Coordinates of C-alpha atoms and ligand atoms in Angstrom, one line a residue:
M9 CA -70.6 -39.2 18.9
K10 CA -70.9 -42.8 20.2
S11 CA -68.5 -42.2 23.6
F12 CA -70.9 -38.7 23.8
S13 CA -73.8 -40.8 24.0
L14 CA -72.1 -42.7 26.5
L15 CA -71.5 -39.9 28.9
L16 CA -75.0 -38.7 27.9
L17 CA -76.6 -42.0 29.3
L18 CA -74.1 -42.0 32.1
V19 CA -75.9 -38.9 33.2
S20 CA -79.8 -39.7 32.7
P21 CA -80.0 -41.6 35.5
F22 CA -78.6 -39.2 38.4
S23 CA -81.2 -36.5 37.3
V24 CA -84.0 -39.3 38.5
A25 CA -81.7 -40.4 41.6
V26 CA -81.6 -36.2 42.9
N27 CA -85.7 -36.4 43.4
A28 CA -85.0 -39.1 46.0
W29 CA -82.6 -36.5 47.7
P30 CA -84.7 -33.4 48.9
N31 CA -82.3 -31.8 51.4
I32 CA -79.7 -31.6 47.8
R33 CA -81.3 -28.4 46.9
D34 CA -84.2 -26.7 48.3
A35 CA -87.3 -27.0 45.6
P36 CA -86.6 -29.9 42.9
S37 CA -86.9 -27.9 39.4
T38 CA -89.6 -30.3 37.2
T39 CA -91.4 -27.7 35.3
V40 CA -89.6 -26.4 32.3
D41 CA -87.7 -23.2 33.0
I42 CA -87.5 -20.4 29.9
Q43 CA -85.7 -17.3 30.7
D44 CA -85.0 -15.2 27.5
G45 CA -86.1 -17.5 24.9
Q46 CA -83.1 -20.2 26.3
T47 CA -84.8 -23.3 28.6
G48 CA -82.8 -24.1 31.9
T49 CA -81.2 -27.2 32.8
L50 CA -80.9 -28.6 36.2
M51 CA -77.3 -29.6 36.9
V52 CA -77.0 -32.7 38.7
L53 CA -73.4 -33.6 40.8
P54 CA -72.5 -37.1 39.2
P55 CA -72.5 -39.7 42.4
R56 CA -68.5 -40.8 43.2
Q57 CA -66.7 -43.5 40.9
T58 CA -67.3 -46.6 41.9
D59 CA -64.3 -48.4 39.8
T60 CA -61.5 -46.4 41.2
G61 CA -58.6 -48.6 40.1
T62 CA -55.8 -47.6 37.4
K63 CA -56.7 -49.1 33.6
R64 CA -55.6 -48.1 30.3
V65 CA -56.3 -45.0 28.8
P66 CA -57.3 -44.3 26.2
D67 CA -60.0 -47.3 26.0
A68 CA -61.2 -48.6 22.6
D69 CA -64.9 -46.3 22.9
H70 CA -62.4 -43.5 22.8
P71 CA -60.5 -43.0 19.9
F72 CA -58.4 -39.8 18.8
I73 CA -60.0 -38.2 15.7
A74 CA -57.9 -34.7 15.4
P75 CA -60.7 -31.9 16.2
G76 CA -62.5 -30.6 12.8
P77 CA -62.4 -26.9 12.0
N78 CA -65.2 -25.9 13.9
D79 CA -64.7 -27.7 16.7
M80 CA -63.4 -25.6 20.0
R81 CA -60.2 -26.2 21.6
G82 CA -57.9 -24.1 23.8
P83 CA -55.2 -23.4 26.3
C84 CA -55.9 -26.1 28.7
P85 CA -54.1 -28.9 27.3
A86 CA -55.7 -31.2 29.7
M87 CA -59.5 -29.8 28.5
N88 CA -58.7 -30.0 24.7
T89 CA -57.2 -33.6 25.0
L90 CA -60.3 -35.2 26.3
A91 CA -62.1 -33.5 23.9
N92 CA -59.9 -35.2 21.2
Y93 CA -61.0 -37.9 22.3
G94 CA -64.5 -37.8 23.4
Y95 CA -64.1 -38.4 27.0
I96 CA -65.8 -34.8 26.8
S97 CA -67.9 -33.7 23.5
R98 CA -65.3 -33.7 20.7
N99 CA -66.6 -29.9 19.3
G100 CA -65.4 -28.8 22.8
I101 CA -68.7 -27.8 24.2
T102 CA -69.1 -29.2 27.6
S103 CA -71.1 -29.3 30.5
F104 CA -70.9 -29.6 34.3
E105 CA -71.8 -33.4 34.5
E106 CA -69.2 -34.0 31.5
I107 CA -66.5 -32.3 32.8
I108 CA -66.9 -34.1 36.0
L109 CA -67.4 -37.4 34.3
G110 CA -64.9 -37.5 31.5
T111 CA -61.9 -36.1 34.1
E112 CA -63.1 -38.9 37.0
E113 CA -62.9 -41.8 33.7
A114 CA -60.0 -40.4 31.9
F115 CA -57.6 -38.8 34.7
N116 CA -58.8 -40.5 37.9
L117 CA -59.7 -37.0 39.3
N118 CA -61.1 -37.5 42.3
R119 CA -65.2 -36.3 42.4
D120 CA -64.4 -33.4 44.9
M121 CA -61.5 -32.0 42.8
A122 CA -63.2 -32.2 39.0
S123 CA -66.6 -30.6 40.4
A124 CA -64.7 -27.3 42.1
M125 CA -63.0 -27.0 38.5
A126 CA -66.2 -27.5 36.6
A127 CA -67.6 -25.1 39.2
I128 CA -65.6 -22.4 38.7
N129 CA -64.9 -22.9 34.7
M130 CA -68.9 -23.1 35.0
L131 CA -69.2 -20.1 36.8
T132 CA -66.6 -17.9 35.5
R133 CA -66.7 -18.2 31.7
G134 CA -69.6 -21.0 30.8
N135 CA -73.6 -20.6 30.8
P136 CA -74.9 -22.1 34.3
F137 CA -78.3 -21.7 33.1
V138 CA -78.2 -23.7 30.0
N139 CA -75.2 -25.8 31.3
K140 CA -72.8 -25.4 28.7
I141 CA -69.6 -23.8 28.5
S142 CA -66.7 -24.1 25.7
I143 CA -63.5 -25.0 26.2
G144 CA -62.3 -22.6 23.6
G145 CA -63.4 -18.7 22.7
V146 CA -66.7 -17.6 22.1
S147 CA -69.6 -20.4 20.3
S148 CA -73.1 -19.6 18.8
F149 CA -73.5 -23.0 21.6
V150 CA -73.3 -21.6 24.6
P151 CA -75.6 -18.2 24.4
P152 CA -75.3 -15.0 26.5
L153 CA -76.9 -15.5 30.0
P154 CA -80.0 -15.1 29.6
G155 CA -81.5 -10.7 29.7
Q156 CA -77.6 -10.9 29.0
I157 CA -76.5 -10.1 32.8
D158 CA -72.5 -10.6 32.2
G159 CA -72.4 -9.2 29.0
P160 CA -73.7 -10.3 24.8
E161 CA -71.8 -13.0 25.1
T162 CA -70.3 -16.2 26.7
Q163 CA -66.8 -16.6 26.4
G164 CA -65.5 -19.7 27.2
I165 CA -62.3 -20.6 28.8
A166 CA -59.6 -19.4 26.5
K167 CA -60.8 -15.4 27.3
H168 CA -57.8 -13.9 29.8
G169 CA -59.0 -12.5 33.0
R170 CA -61.2 -14.9 35.4
F171 CA -60.0 -18.2 35.0
E172 CA -57.5 -17.9 32.1
G173 CA -54.0 -16.4 33.2
D174 CA -50.5 -15.7 33.0
A175 CA -47.1 -18.0 34.1
S176 CA -47.7 -21.0 32.0
I177 CA -45.3 -23.2 30.9
T178 CA -46.3 -23.5 27.0
R179 CA -48.7 -21.4 26.4
S180 CA -47.8 -17.5 26.2
D181 CA -49.5 -14.5 28.3
V182 CA -52.1 -12.8 26.7
H183 CA -50.8 -9.4 26.0
I184 CA -47.0 -10.9 24.5
G185 CA -48.9 -13.8 22.3
D186 CA -50.6 -16.4 21.9
N187 CA -52.5 -17.5 25.0
R188 CA -54.1 -20.9 23.4
N189 CA -51.6 -22.7 21.3
F190 CA -48.6 -24.5 22.2
N191 CA -45.7 -22.3 22.2
Q192 CA -42.2 -24.0 21.1
T193 CA -40.3 -21.5 22.3
L194 CA -41.3 -21.5 25.9
W195 CA -41.2 -25.2 25.9
D196 CA -37.9 -25.0 24.2
M197 CA -36.8 -22.8 27.9
D198 CA -38.7 -25.5 29.9
L199 CA -36.5 -28.3 28.4
E200 CA -33.1 -26.4 29.0
Q201 CA -33.9 -26.2 32.9
L202 CA -35.1 -30.3 32.3
A203 CA -32.1 -30.8 31.0
K204 CA -29.9 -29.3 34.2
F205 CA -32.2 -30.6 36.9
G206 CA -34.1 -33.2 35.8
D207 CA -33.6 -36.8 36.4
D208 CA -32.7 -40.4 34.4
G209 CA -35.5 -42.4 33.6
P210 CA -36.5 -44.8 31.2
D211 CA -36.5 -42.8 28.1
G212 CA -32.6 -41.0 28.7
P213 CA -31.0 -39.5 30.9
A214 CA -32.6 -35.8 32.5
T215 CA -35.9 -37.0 31.1
V216 CA -38.0 -36.8 34.5
F217 CA -39.2 -33.9 35.4
N218 CA -38.4 -33.9 39.2
V219 CA -39.3 -30.9 42.5
Q220 CA -36.3 -29.1 41.5
T221 CA -37.4 -29.0 37.7
L222 CA -41.0 -27.7 38.6
I223 CA -39.8 -25.2 40.6
E224 CA -36.9 -24.0 38.2
L225 CA -39.5 -23.8 35.4
V226 CA -42.0 -22.3 38.1
R227 CA -39.3 -19.5 38.4
Q228 CA -38.2 -18.8 35.3
N229 CA -42.2 -18.3 34.0
L230 CA -42.9 -15.9 36.8
E231 CA -39.6 -13.9 36.0
S232 CA -39.3 -14.0 32.0
D233 CA -43.1 -13.0 31.8
H234 CA -43.0 -10.3 34.6
A235 CA -40.2 -8.7 32.7
L236 CA -41.7 -9.2 29.3
D237 CA -45.2 -8.6 30.1
P238 CA -46.7 -4.9 31.0
E239 CA -49.8 -6.3 32.5
F240 CA -48.4 -9.7 34.2
A241 CA -50.7 -10.6 36.7
I242 CA -50.9 -13.4 39.4
P243 CA -54.2 -13.1 41.5
I244 CA -54.1 -15.8 44.7
R245 CA -56.4 -17.7 42.2
R246 CA -54.0 -18.3 39.8
L247 CA -50.9 -18.9 41.6
N248 CA -52.2 -21.6 42.9
L249 CA -52.8 -23.2 39.3
V250 CA -49.7 -21.7 38.5
F251 CA -48.2 -24.4 41.7
A252 CA -50.5 -27.1 41.2
F253 CA -50.9 -27.6 37.6
L254 CA -46.9 -29.3 37.9
Q255 CA -46.7 -32.4 38.4
M256 CA -43.6 -35.0 38.3
A257 CA -43.5 -36.7 34.8
T258 CA -41.5 -37.5 32.3
K259 CA -40.5 -35.5 29.2
R260 CA -42.5 -37.9 26.9
I261 CA -45.3 -37.6 28.6
I262 CA -45.2 -33.7 28.9
T263 CA -44.9 -33.1 25.4
S264 CA -47.9 -35.6 25.0
F265 CA -49.9 -33.9 26.4
F266 CA -49.1 -30.0 26.3
M267 CA -47.7 -30.1 22.6
N268 CA -49.5 -32.5 21.2
Q269 CA -52.8 -32.8 23.4
T270 CA -52.9 -36.6 23.0
F271 CA -53.0 -39.5 25.9
P272 CA -49.2 -40.5 25.9
E273 CA -48.8 -44.0 24.0
N274 CA -49.4 -47.1 26.5
W275 CA -50.5 -44.8 29.0
F276 CA -52.5 -45.7 32.4
R277 CA -54.2 -43.5 34.7
A278 CA -53.9 -42.7 38.5
A279 CA -53.8 -46.0 40.7
A280 CA -56.2 -43.7 43.2
P281 CA -58.8 -41.0 42.8
V282 CA -56.3 -37.7 42.5
L283 CA -56.9 -35.0 45.1
G284 CA -54.3 -32.3 45.5
S285 CA -50.8 -33.1 46.2
P286 CA -47.4 -32.0 48.2
I287 CA -45.8 -30.7 45.3
P288 CA -47.6 -27.7 45.0
A289 CA -46.8 -26.5 48.5
E290 CA -43.3 -27.4 48.0
I291 CA -42.6 -25.1 45.1
A292 CA -44.5 -22.6 46.7
A293 CA -42.4 -23.3 49.4
A294 CA -39.2 -22.9 47.4
L295 CA -40.0 -19.8 45.6
P296 CA -41.5 -17.6 48.6
Q297 CA -40.6 -13.9 47.0
W298 CA -43.7 -14.6 44.3
V299 CA -46.6 -13.8 46.3
P300 CA -49.9 -13.0 44.5
G301 CA -49.8 -9.7 42.7
R302 CA -49.6 -7.9 39.3
N303 CA -47.0 -5.4 37.2
D304 CA -48.1 -1.9 38.4
E305 CA -47.8 0.7 35.8
N306 CA -44.4 0.9 35.9
G307 CA -43.3 -2.7 35.5
V308 CA -43.0 -3.1 39.3
F309 CA -44.4 -6.3 40.9
V310 CA -46.5 -5.5 43.5
A311 CA -48.5 -7.5 45.8
D312 CA -52.4 -7.9 46.4
P313 CA -54.0 -7.0 49.5
R314 CA -53.9 -9.5 51.5
P315 CA -58.2 -10.8 51.8
P316 CA -60.2 -9.5 54.8
A317 CA -61.1 -11.6 57.8
P318 CA -62.0 -14.4 57.6
F319 CA -61.3 -15.4 54.9
N320 CA -57.2 -15.1 55.9
I321 CA -57.5 -18.3 57.4
S322 CA -55.7 -20.3 54.3
S323 CA -54.7 -20.3 51.0
G324 CA -57.2 -22.2 50.2
C325 CA -59.8 -19.8 51.4
A326 CA -58.2 -16.9 50.0
N327 CA -58.6 -19.1 46.9
Y328 CA -61.8 -19.0 47.1
W329 CA -62.8 -15.6 48.3
D330 CA -60.8 -14.1 45.2
N331 CA -62.8 -16.4 42.8
L332 CA -65.9 -15.0 44.6
V333 CA -64.6 -11.5 44.7
N334 CA -62.8 -11.0 41.6
A335 CA -64.0 -13.5 39.0
V336 CA -67.6 -14.6 39.4
P337 CA -70.0 -12.1 37.8
G338 CA -72.0 -10.3 40.8
T339 CA -74.9 -10.1 39.0
L340 CA -75.2 -14.2 39.4
T341 CA -76.8 -13.1 43.1
D342 CA -80.0 -11.6 41.2
I343 CA -81.0 -14.8 39.1
T344 CA -84.0 -17.3 39.7
G345 CA -85.4 -20.3 38.8
I346 CA -83.6 -22.9 37.6
F347 CA -80.7 -20.6 36.9
K348 CA -80.2 -19.7 40.4
Q349 CA -81.3 -23.3 41.5
N350 CA -77.3 -24.6 39.7
V351 CA -75.2 -21.1 40.4
D352 CA -76.0 -22.1 44.3
M353 CA -74.7 -25.6 44.1
L354 CA -71.2 -24.5 42.1
T355 CA -70.9 -21.4 44.9
G356 CA -71.3 -24.0 47.8
I357 CA -69.0 -26.9 45.6
L358 CA -67.3 -24.1 45.6
F359 CA -67.0 -23.0 49.6
N360 CA -66.9 -26.7 50.3
G361 CA -64.0 -27.3 48.7
S362 CA -62.9 -23.7 50.6
G363 CA -62.1 -24.1 54.1
C364 CA -63.7 -21.0 54.7
S365 CA -66.1 -20.6 58.1
E366 CA -68.4 -18.5 56.1
P367 CA -69.6 -18.4 52.7
I368 CA -68.6 -15.2 50.0
A369 CA -71.9 -14.1 47.8
P370 CA -70.5 -13.6 43.7
A371 CA -69.3 -9.9 43.3
G372 CA -67.2 -10.0 40.4
P373 CA -66.8 -7.5 37.7
T374 CA -69.2 -7.6 35.0
N375 CA -68.7 -8.4 30.9
V376 CA -64.9 -8.6 30.9
Ligands
NAG9 C1 -43.8 -17.5 21.8 O1 -43.2 -17.1 23.5 C2 -41.8 -16.1 23.0 C3 -40.9 -16.2 24.0 O2 -42.1 -15.7 25.9 C4 -42.6 -15.1 22.7 O3 -41.6 -14.5 22.5 C5 -43.6 -15.2 21.6 O4 -44.0 -14.4 21.4 C6 -44.0 -16.2 21.5 N1 -45.1 -16.5 20.2 C7 -46.5 -16.7 20.4 C8 -46.9 -17.0 18.7 O5 -47.2 -16.0 21.3
NAG10 C1 -45.8 -35.4 18.4 O1 -46.8 -34.8 17.8 C2 -45.3 -35.3 16.2 C3 -46.3 -34.5 15.1 O2 -47.2 -35.6 14.8 C4 -44.7 -36.5 16.8 O3 -44.0 -36.7 15.8 C5 -44.1 -36.7 18.0 O4 -43.7 -37.8 18.2 C6 -45.1 -36.8 18.9 N1 -44.7 -36.4 20.3 C7 -45.1 -37.1 21.7 C8 -44.4 -37.2 22.8 O5 -46.7 -37.9 21.4
NAG11 C1 -56.5 -11.8 59.4 O1 -56.4 -10.6 59.2 C2 -56.8 -10.3 60.9 C3 -57.0 -8.8 60.1 O2 -56.4 -7.9 59.6 C4 -55.8 -10.3 61.3 O3 -55.8 -9.4 62.7 C5 -55.3 -11.7 61.1 O4 -53.7 -12.4 62.4 C6 -55.1 -12.2 59.9 N1 -55.2 -13.8 60.2 C7 -54.3 -14.4 59.1 C8 -54.2 -16.0 59.8 O5 -53.4 -13.8 58.8
NAG12 C1 -71.9 -28.9 50.8 O1 -71.3 -29.4 52.4 C2 -73.0 -30.0 52.9 C3 -72.3 -30.2 54.2 O2 -71.8 -32.2 54.3 C4 -73.7 -30.3 52.0 O3 -74.7 -31.2 52.9 C5 -73.9 -29.8 51.0 O4 -74.5 -31.0 50.1 C6 -73.1 -29.8 50.2 N1 -73.5 -28.7 48.5 C7 -72.3 -29.3 47.5 C8 -73.1 -28.6 46.5 O5 -71.9 -30.2 47.7

C-alpha cells in the first residue's frame, strides 16, 4: 500500500490549490455533501507533470505483486498492469486523479489524454459522486449512483457496451466468449500476421509490429468478429479505440502487457508525453470499408447514421457526440452539489478535447 499512499499524498495538495482558482468551478464546495447516504468527493484535475522525460518503469517503489482473490482486474491490459505494480490502487478500485497520475507516471501519457480517458471511464462506468471506479466488474467499494439513477449497481469498465467493446486483439467479444481475460487463440491468430508482415528486430526475425502488421491485425479482428459475433457492434467511439490502441512495439513487449499484465524487462517509458500518433489514421485509411456500424439481425453489417451537424466536423467531434449521446447516462443532467460539479468537470474535459464547436448534454440510456 506504500505507493498508493504516496499517490494520495500527491493528490492532496491540489485540493488546496483549487480554491485559489475560483474560475475553475462556479462555487467550490467546502461543505460535506451527503446524497443517498454517500459522501461526495470533489475531483481535482492534477497539474501537468513537470518531470516529462524517459525513465525506467517500474521503479523501486512499484514492485509487482500478483492480484489477490478480491482484487479487481478487467479487460484493459494497461489498467491491469498499473494495478499490479501499485501505480493505481492494487485492489483495482481507482479514482479520477489516480488514473491520471498513474498513466502519466508509468506511460508518460499527456495529461489531456490521461484526463479524457479517466473522464470517459468515470462517466460511463464509475461513480463520479464518490470518485471511485472498478477496473473490472461490480465491486462493493463502488456504490450505485445516488438515487440509483443509473440502476442498482455501478458496473465497472469490464461491462460491455458503453466503453468496453468488440474487436480487441487479445480479448474475445462478450457475445463470443470471455471479454476480460487474455485469449491464446486470438493471440495465435495475431502472431500469424506478425510472422507474415512483421519486421526483424533485436528479439529475432519478424518480431516487430510495424504499421502493416497492425493494419492486418485490425482487419483480421474486425472480419472475424463480424462473422462470429451476432451482436457485433463498432460505434465510432469503439472504432476509434480499435484503431488508436495499437502502437509499433515488439512481440516481447506486447506479450508482456497483453498476456502477463507486466511491464517488460528493462522497460523505459516514452521520452516525451504521449499525445496521439499518426498510426491510427494510417490504419483507418487502409481499411476504408470499416466505418462505424453494427450487425443487423441477419448478420449483415450496417453503417451507423452519421452524427448530425455540427457534430460531424471531425472524427474527434463525432466521437464526443457518440459518447455523450449513446454512452454517458442521460440522468447525469439532473444532479446537484459535488455530484454535478464533478460531472460538469468531466464532461468539460471531454468537450475541450473534442474539437466540437458546441457542447452537448449527456443523453445515453440508463441501467445498461
Ligand atoms: C477465444 O477466441 C476464440 C476465437 O474467437 C473463440 O472461439 C473462443 O471461444 C475464445 N475463448 C474464450 C474463453 O473466450
Ligand atoms: C509471461 O509469463 C509467463 C508465465 O509466467 C512467462 O513464462 C513468460 O516468459 C512471460 N512472458 C513475457 C513476455 O513476459
Ligand atoms: C454535416 O451535416 C450537414 C447536414 O447533414 C451537411 O450539410 C454537412 O456537409 C456535413 N459536414 C460534414 C463535414 O460532413
Ligand atoms: C476547458 O477549456 C477552457 C478554455 O481553455 C478552460 O477555461 C476550462 O477550464 C477547461 N475545462 C476543463 C474541465 O478542463
